[in-house]
XYZ file of C-alpha atoms in Angstrom:
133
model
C -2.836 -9.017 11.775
C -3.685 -7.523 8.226
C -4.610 -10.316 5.287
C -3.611 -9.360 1.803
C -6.357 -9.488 -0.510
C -7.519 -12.653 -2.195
C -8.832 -12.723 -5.830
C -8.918 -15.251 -8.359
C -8.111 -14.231 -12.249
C -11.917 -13.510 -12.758
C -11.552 -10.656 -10.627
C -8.988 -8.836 -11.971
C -10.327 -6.646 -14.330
C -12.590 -5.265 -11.168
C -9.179 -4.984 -9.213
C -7.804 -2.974 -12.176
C -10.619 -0.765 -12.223
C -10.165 0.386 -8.542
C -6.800 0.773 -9.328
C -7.952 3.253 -12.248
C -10.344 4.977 -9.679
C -7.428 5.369 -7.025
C -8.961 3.048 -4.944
C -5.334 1.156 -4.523
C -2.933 2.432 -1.772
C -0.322 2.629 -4.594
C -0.385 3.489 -8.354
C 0.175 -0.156 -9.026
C -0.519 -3.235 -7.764
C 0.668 -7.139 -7.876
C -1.188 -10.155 -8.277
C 0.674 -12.952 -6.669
C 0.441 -17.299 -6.694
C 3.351 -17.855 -5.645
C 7.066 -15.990 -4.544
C 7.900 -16.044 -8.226
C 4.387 -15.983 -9.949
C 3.809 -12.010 -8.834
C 3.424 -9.400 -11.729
C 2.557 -6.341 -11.205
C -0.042 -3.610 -12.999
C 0.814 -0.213 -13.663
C -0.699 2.561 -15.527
C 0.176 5.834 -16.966
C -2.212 8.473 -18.474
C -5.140 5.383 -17.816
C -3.298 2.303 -20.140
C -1.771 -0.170 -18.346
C 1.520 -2.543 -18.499
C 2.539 -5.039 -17.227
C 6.267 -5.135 -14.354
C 8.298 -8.223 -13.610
C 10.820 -7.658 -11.016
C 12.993 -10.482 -10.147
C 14.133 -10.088 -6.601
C 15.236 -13.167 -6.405
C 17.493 -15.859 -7.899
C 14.877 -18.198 -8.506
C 12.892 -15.306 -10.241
C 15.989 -14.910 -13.004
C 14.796 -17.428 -15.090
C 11.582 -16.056 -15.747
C 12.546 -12.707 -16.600
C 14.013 -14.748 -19.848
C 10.414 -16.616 -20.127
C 8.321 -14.068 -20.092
C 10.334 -11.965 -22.506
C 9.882 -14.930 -25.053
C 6.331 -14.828 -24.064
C 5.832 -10.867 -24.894
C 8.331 -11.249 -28.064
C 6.257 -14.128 -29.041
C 2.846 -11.503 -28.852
C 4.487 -8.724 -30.417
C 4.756 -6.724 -27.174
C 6.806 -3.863 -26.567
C 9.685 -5.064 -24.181
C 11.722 -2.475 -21.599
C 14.740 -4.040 -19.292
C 14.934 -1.424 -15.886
C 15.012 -1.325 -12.423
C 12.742 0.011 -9.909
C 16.576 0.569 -7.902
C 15.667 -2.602 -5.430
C 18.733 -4.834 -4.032
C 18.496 -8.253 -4.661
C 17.398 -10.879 -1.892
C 20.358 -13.348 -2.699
C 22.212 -12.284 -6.118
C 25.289 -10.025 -6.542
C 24.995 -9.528 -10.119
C 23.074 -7.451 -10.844
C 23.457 -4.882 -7.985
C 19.968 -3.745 -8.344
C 16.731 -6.444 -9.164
C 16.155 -6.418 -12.855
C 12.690 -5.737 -13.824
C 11.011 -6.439 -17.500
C 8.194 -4.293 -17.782
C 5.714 -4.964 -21.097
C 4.472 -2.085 -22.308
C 1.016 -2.852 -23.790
C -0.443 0.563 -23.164
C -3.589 -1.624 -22.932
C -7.180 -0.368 -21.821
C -8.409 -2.683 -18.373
C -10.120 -5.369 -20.638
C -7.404 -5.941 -22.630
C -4.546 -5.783 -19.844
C -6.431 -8.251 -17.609
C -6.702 -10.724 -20.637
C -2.926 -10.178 -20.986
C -2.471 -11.210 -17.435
C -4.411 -13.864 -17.250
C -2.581 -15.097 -20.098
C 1.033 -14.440 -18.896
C 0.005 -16.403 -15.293
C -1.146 -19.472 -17.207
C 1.429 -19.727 -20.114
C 4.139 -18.793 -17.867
C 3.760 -19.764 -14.760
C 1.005 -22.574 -15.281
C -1.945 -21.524 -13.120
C -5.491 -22.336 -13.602
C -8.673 -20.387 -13.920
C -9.015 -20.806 -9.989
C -5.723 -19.923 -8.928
C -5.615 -17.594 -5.758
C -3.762 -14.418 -6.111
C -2.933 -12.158 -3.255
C -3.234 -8.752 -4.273
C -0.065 -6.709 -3.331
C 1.311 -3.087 -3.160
């Protein structure tokens, strides 16, 4: 049986950096604490933003949270789709996914992410996070 990866929020700028390195299976990766705590990294061209998809219901709501959360920093906000169908909600057809586009170097986005998991989603310093394709 394969484990997913364990880091806390310490660790992610070394995470992003393999990521950067193509050290990941996938261009991106997620950081998850929880079914609805899970945001994912992406990069283009070597910055990095920030994905929220919600897949399902109980995710809605925080598509709504953290957009007041990146309006509230001045962040760049894009509503799209990454074409997935929704665990347990019609409406939509596909999962709606809020994707912040910092365009942020590692050090930066990692600070960002940190932030976004504690503000929104109330986790600690020592939170676990499963890393996730």
């Amino acid at each position: 049986m394969q484990y997913a990866e364990q880091i806390t929020i310490d660790e992610l700028p070394d995470a992003l950096r393999r990521l950067k390195e193509g050290q990941m299976e996938f261009g991106f990766f997620g950081i998850c604490s929880s079914p609805v705590a899970c945001i994912y990294f992406m990069q283009e061209d070597g910055r990095f933003y920030i994905d929220y998809e919600a897949i399902g219901a109980d995710q809605l709501p925080y598509i709504d949270k953290i957009r007041q959360y990146a309006v509230g920093q001045g962040y760049r906000v894009v509503d799209t789709t990454y074409g997935n169908t929704p665990i347990d909600f019609d409406n939509p057809a596909q999962a709606p996914v809020l994707s912040l586009r910092i365009d942020a170097d590692i050090d930066s986005i990692a600070k960002v992410g940190k932030q976004l998991m504690q503000t929104v989603f109330h986790n600690s310093d020592t939170t676990p996070y499963e890393i996730v394709p």
